[in-house]
PDB file of C-alpha atoms in Angstrom:
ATOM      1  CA  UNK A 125     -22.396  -8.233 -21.804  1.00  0.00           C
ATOM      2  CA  UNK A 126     -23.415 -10.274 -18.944  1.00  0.00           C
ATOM      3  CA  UNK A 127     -21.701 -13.362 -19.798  1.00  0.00           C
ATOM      4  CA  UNK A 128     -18.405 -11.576 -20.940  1.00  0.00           C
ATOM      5  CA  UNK A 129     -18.635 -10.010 -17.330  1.00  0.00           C
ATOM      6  CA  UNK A 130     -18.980 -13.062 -15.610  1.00  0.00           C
ATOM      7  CA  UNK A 131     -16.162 -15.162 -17.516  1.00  0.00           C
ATOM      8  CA  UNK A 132     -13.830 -11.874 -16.564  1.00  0.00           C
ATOM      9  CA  UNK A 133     -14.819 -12.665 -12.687  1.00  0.00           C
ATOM     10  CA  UNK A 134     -14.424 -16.390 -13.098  1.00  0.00           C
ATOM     11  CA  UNK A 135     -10.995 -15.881 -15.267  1.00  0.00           C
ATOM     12  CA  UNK A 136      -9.417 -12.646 -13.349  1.00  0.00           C
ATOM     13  CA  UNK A 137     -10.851 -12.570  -9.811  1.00  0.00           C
ATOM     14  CA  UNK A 138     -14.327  -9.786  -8.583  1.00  0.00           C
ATOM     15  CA  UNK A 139     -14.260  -6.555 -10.291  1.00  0.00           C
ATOM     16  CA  UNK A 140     -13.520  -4.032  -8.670  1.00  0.00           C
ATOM     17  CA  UNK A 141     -15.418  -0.986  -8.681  1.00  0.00           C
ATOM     18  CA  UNK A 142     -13.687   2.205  -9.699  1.00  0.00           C
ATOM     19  CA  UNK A 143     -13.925   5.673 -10.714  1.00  0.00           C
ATOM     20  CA  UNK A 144     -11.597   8.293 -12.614  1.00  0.00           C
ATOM     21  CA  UNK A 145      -9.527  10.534  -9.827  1.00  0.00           C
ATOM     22  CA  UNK A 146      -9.691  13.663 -10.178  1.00  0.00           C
ATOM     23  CA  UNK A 147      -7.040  14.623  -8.024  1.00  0.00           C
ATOM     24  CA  UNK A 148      -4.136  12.957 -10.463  1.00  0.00           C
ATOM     25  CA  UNK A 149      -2.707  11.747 -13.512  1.00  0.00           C
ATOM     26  CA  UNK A 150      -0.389   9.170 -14.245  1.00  0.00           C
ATOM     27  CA  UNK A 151       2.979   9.639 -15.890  1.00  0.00           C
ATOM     28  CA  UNK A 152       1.350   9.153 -19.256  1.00  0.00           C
ATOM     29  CA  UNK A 153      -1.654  11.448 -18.694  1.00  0.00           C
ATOM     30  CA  UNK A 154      -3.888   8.276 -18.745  1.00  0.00           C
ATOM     31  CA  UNK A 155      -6.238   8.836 -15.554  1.00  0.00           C
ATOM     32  CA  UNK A 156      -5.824   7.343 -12.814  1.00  0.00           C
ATOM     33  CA  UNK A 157      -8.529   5.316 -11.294  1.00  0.00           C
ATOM     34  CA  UNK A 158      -9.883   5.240  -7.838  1.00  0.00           C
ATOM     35  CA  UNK A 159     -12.361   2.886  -6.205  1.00  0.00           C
ATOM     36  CA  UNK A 160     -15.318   4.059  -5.904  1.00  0.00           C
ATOM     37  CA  UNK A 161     -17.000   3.914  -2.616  1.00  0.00           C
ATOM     38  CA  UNK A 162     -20.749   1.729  -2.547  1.00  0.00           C
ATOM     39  CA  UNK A 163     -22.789   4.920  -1.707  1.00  0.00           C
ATOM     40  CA  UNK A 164     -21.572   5.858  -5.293  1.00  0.00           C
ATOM     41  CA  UNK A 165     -22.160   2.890  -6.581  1.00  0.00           C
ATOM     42  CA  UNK A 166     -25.163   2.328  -9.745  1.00  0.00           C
ATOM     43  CA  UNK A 167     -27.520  -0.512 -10.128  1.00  0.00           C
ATOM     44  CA  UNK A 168     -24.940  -1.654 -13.029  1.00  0.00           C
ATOM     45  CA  UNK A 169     -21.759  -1.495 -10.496  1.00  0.00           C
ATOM     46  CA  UNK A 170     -23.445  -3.542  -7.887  1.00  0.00           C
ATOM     47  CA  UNK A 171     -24.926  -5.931 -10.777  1.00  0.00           C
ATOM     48  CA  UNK A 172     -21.149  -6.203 -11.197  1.00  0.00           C
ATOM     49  CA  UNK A 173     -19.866  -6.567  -7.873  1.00  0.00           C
ATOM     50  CA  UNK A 174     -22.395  -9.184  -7.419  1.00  0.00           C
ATOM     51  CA  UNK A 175     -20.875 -11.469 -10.078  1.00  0.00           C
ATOM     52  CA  UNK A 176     -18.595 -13.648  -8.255  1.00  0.00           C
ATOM     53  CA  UNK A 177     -21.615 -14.378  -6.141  1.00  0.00           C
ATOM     54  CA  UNK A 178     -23.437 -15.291  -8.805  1.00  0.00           C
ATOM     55  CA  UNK A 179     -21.062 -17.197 -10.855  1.00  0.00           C
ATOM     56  CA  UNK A 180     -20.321 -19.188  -7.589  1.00  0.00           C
ATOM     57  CA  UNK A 181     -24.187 -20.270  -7.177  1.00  0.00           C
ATOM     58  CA  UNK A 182     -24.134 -21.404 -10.676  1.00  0.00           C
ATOM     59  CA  UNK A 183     -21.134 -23.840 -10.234  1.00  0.00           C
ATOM     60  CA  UNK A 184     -21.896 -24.698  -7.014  1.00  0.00           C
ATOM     61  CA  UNK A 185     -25.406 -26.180  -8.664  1.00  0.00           C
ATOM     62  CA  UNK A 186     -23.481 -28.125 -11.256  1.00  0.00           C
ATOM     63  CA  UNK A 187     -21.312 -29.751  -8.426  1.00  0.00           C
ATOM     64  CA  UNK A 188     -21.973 -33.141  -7.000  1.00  0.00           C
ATOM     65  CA  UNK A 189     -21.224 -33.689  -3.545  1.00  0.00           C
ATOM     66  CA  UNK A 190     -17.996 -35.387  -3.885  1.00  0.00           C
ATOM     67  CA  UNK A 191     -16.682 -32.347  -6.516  1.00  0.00           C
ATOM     68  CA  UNK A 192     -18.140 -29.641  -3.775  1.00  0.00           C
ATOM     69  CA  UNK A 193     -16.654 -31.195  -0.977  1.00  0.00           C
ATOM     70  CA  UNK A 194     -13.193 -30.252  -2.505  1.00  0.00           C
ATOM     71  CA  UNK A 195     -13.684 -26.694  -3.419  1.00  0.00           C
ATOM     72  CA  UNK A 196     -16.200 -25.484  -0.603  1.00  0.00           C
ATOM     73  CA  UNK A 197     -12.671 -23.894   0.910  1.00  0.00           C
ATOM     74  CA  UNK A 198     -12.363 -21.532  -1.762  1.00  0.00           C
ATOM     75  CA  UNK A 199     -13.318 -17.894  -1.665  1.00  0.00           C
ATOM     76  CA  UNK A 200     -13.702 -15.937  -5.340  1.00  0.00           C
ATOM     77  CA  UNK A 201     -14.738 -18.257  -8.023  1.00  0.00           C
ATOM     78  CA  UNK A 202     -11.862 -17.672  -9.790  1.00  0.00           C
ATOM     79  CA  UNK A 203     -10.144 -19.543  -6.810  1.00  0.00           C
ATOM     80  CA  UNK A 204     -12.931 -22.256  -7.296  1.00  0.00           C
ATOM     81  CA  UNK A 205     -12.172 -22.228 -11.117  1.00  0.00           C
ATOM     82  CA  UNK A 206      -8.738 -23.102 -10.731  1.00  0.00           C
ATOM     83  CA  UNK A 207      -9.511 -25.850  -8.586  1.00  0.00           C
ATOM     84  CA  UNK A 208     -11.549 -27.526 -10.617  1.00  0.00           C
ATOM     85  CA  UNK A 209      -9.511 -26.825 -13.498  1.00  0.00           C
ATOM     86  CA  UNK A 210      -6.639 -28.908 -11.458  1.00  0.00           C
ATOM     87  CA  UNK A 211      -9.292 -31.466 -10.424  1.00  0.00           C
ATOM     88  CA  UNK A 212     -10.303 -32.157 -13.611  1.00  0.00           C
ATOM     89  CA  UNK A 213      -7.562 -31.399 -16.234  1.00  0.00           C
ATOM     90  CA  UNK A 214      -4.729 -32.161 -13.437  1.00  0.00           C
ATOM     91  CA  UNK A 215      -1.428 -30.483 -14.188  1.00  0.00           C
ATOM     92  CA  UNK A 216       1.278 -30.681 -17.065  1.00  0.00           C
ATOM     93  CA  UNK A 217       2.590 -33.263 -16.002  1.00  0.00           C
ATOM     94  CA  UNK A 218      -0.762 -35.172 -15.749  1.00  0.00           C
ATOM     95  CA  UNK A 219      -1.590 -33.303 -19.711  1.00  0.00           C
ATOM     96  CA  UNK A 220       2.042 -34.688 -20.497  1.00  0.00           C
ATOM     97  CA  UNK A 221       1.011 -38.559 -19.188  1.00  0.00           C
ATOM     98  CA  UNK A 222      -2.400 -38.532 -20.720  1.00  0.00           C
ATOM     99  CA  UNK A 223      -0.962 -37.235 -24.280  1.00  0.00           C
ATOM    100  CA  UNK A 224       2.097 -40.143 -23.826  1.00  0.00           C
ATOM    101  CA  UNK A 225      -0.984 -42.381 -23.137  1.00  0.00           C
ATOM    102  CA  UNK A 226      -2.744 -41.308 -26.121  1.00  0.00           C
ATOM    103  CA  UNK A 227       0.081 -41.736 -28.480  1.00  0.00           C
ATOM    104  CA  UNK A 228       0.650 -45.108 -27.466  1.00  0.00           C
ATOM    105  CA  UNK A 229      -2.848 -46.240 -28.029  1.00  0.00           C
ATOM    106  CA  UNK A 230      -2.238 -44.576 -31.548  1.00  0.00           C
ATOM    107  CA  UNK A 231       1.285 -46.042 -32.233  1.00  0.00           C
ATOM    108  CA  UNK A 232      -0.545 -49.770 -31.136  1.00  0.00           C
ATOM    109  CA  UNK A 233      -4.387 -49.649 -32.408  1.00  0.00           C
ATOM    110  CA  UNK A 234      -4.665 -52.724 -34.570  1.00  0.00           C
ATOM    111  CA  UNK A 235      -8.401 -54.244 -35.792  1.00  0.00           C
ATOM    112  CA  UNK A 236      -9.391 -57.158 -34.103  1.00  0.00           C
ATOM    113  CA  UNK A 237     -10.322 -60.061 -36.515  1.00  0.00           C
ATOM    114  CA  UNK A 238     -13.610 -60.288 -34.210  1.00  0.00           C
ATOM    115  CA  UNK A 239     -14.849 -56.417 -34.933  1.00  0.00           C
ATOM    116  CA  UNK A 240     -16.533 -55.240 -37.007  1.00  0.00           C
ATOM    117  CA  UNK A 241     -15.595 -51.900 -38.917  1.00  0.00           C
ATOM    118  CA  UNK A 242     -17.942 -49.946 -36.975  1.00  0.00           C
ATOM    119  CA  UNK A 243     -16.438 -50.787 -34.207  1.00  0.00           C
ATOM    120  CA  UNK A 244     -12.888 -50.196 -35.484  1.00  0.00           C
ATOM    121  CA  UNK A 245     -14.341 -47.038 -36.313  1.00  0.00           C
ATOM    122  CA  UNK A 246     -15.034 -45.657 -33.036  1.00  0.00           C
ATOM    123  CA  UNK A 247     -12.345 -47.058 -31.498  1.00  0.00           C
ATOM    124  CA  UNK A 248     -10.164 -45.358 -33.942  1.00  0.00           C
ATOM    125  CA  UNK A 249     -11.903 -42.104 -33.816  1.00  0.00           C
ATOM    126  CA  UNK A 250     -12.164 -41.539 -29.952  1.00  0.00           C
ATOM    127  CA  UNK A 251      -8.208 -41.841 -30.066  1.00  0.00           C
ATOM    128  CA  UNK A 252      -8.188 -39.158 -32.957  1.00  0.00           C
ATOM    129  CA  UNK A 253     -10.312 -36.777 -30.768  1.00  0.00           C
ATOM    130  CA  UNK A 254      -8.457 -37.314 -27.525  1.00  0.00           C
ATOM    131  CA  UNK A 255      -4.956 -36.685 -29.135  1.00  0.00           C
ATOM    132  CA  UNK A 256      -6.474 -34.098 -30.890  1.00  0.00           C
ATOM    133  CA  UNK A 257      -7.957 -32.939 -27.253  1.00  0.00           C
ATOM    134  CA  UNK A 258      -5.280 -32.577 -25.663  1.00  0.00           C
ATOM    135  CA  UNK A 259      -3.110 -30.675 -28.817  1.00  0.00           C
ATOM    136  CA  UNK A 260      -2.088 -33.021 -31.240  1.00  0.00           C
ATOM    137  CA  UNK A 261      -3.532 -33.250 -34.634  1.00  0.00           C
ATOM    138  CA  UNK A 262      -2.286 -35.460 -37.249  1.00  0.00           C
ATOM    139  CA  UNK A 263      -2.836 -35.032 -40.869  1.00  0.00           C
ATOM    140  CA  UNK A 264      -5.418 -36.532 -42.792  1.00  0.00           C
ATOM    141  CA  UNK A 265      -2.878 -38.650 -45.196  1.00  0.00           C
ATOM    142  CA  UNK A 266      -1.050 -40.364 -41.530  1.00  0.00           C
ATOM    143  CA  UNK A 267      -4.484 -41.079 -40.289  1.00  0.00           C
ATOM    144  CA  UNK A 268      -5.565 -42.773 -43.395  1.00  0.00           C
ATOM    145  CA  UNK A 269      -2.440 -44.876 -44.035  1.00  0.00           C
ATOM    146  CA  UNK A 270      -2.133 -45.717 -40.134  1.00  0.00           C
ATOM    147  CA  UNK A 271      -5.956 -47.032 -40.453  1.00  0.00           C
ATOM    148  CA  UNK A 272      -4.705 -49.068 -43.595  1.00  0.00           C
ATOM    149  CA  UNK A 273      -1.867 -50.777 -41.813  1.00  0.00           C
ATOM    150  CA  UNK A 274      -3.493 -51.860 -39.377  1.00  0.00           C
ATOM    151  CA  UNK A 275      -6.317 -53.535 -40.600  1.00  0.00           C
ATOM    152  CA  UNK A 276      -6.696 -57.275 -41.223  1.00  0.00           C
ATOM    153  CA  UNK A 277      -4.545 -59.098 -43.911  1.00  0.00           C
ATOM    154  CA  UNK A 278      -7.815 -59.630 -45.730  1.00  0.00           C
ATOM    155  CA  UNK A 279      -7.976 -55.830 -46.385  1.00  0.00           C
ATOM    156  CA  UNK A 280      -4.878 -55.635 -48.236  1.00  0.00           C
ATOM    157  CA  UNK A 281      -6.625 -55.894 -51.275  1.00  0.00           C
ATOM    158  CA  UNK A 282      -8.932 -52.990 -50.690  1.00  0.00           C
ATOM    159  CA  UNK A 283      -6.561 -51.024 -49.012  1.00  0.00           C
ATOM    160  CA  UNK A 284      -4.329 -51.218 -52.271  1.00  0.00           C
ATOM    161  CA  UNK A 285      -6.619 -50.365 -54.662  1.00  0.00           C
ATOM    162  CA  UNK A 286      -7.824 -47.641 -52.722  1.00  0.00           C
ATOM    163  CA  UNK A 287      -3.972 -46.144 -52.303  1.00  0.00           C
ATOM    164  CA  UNK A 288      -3.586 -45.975 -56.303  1.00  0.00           C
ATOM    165  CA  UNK A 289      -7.245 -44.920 -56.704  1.00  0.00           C
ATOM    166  CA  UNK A 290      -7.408 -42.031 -54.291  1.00  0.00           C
ATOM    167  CA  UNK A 291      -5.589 -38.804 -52.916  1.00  0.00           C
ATOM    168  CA  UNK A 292      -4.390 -39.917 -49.543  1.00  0.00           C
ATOM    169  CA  UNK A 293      -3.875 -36.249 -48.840  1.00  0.00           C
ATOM    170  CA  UNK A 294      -7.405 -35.289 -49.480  1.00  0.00           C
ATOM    171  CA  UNK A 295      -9.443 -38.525 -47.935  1.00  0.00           C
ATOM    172  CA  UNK A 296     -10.952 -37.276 -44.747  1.00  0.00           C
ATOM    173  CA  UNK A 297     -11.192 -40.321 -42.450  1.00  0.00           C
ATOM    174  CA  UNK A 298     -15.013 -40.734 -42.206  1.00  0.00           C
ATOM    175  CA  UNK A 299     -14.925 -40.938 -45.586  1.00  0.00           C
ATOM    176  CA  UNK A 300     -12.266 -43.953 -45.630  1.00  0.00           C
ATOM    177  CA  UNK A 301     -14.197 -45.671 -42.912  1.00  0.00           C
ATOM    178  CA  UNK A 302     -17.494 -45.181 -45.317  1.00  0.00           C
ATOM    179  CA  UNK A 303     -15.440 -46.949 -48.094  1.00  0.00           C
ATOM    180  CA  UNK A 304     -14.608 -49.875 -46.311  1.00  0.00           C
ATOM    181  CA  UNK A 305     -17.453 -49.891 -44.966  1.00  0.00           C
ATOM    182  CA  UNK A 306     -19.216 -50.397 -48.285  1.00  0.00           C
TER     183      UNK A 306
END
C-alpha cells in the first residue's frame, strides 16, 4: 500500500488529510469531506502526510549533482517529478524530433560489408527498441523484409530461399538474425 501511496504523492501532489463532515452533504448525498486537523491525525495519516518528504529523500539520493542542481527549486515532489520528466524525456516536440530521428535511422540502416551479423544485429535491434520506445512498433513481417533488403548482395541467396521457405508473418526477428547467423 506503501508504494501505491507514494506514486499517488509523486503523480498528484501531498495528500491531504481529511475527514467525513458531519455538518453537510453534497448535492448527491455523497459526504462531504473536511480536513482533518493534526491533533486528529493517526500514526497512518501522518505516515501519509509524510510521503512527499519521503519520496523527495529518495530521489534526491538518486540525483547527481548536476541533475540536483536543476530541481533543488522545487517544492512537492510531484513538482520535482515533472521536472525531471522534462529534463529527461524533454517535451513533444523533443518526443516528435527523437521519433523523426528514429525513423530515419530505420528508413537508412544498411549492413556494412565490414560487420559482422552480430553486429548488424544490435545495431538493428537498438533502433527496433527505441522506435518502439518512444510508440512505434512495426510488425514482425516489415522488420524481417527491411533486414533482408538491406543486407549485402551476397545474402540474396539466403534471403530468397528463406522468403519461399518461411512465414514472413510469423518469423520473429531474433529468430531471422539466428538463421543468418547459422
Amino acid at each position: 500500500m506503501q508504494v501505491d501511496d507514494m506514486w499517488y504523492v509523486i503523480t498528484d501532489g501531498p495528500m491531504k488529510i481529511q475527514t467525513i463532515s458531519t455538518a453537510t452533504t453534497s448535492t448527491d448525498d455523497t459526504p462531504k469531506m473536511k480536513e482533518k486537523s493534526r491533533y486528529e491525525w493517526t500514526s497512518e495519516d501522518m505516515r501519509k502526510a509524510n510521503l512527499d518528504n519521503v519520496a523527495k529523500d529518495i530521489l534526491y539520493k538518486t540525483l547527481d549533482k548536476n541533475m540536483f542542481s536543476k530541481i533543488k527549486s522545487c517544492s512537492p515532489v510531484k513538482e520535482i517529478w515533472e521536472k525531471l520528466t522534462q529534463l529527461c524525456e524533454g517535451n513533444d516536440q523533443t518526443e516528435e524530433n527523437k521519433l523523426m530521428v528514429a525513423t530515419q535511422k530505420f528508413n537508412n540502416i544498411k549492413m556494412c560489408s565490414i560487420e559482422t551479423m552480430t553486429e548488424f544485429d544490435e545495431r538493428f535491434s537498438i533502433i527496433v527498441i527505441e522506435l518502439s520506445t518512444l510508440g512505434t512498433t512495426c510488425s514482425n513481417r516489415e522488420v524481417v523484409i527491411k533486414v533482408m533488403r538491406v543486407l549485402p548482395k551476397e545474402w540474396d541467396i539466403k534471403t530468397m530461399a528463406m522468403r519461399k521457405s518461411k512465414d514472413l508473418n510469423k518469423l520473429e526477428l531474433h529468430d531471422l538474425f539466428a538463421d543468418l547467423k547459422a
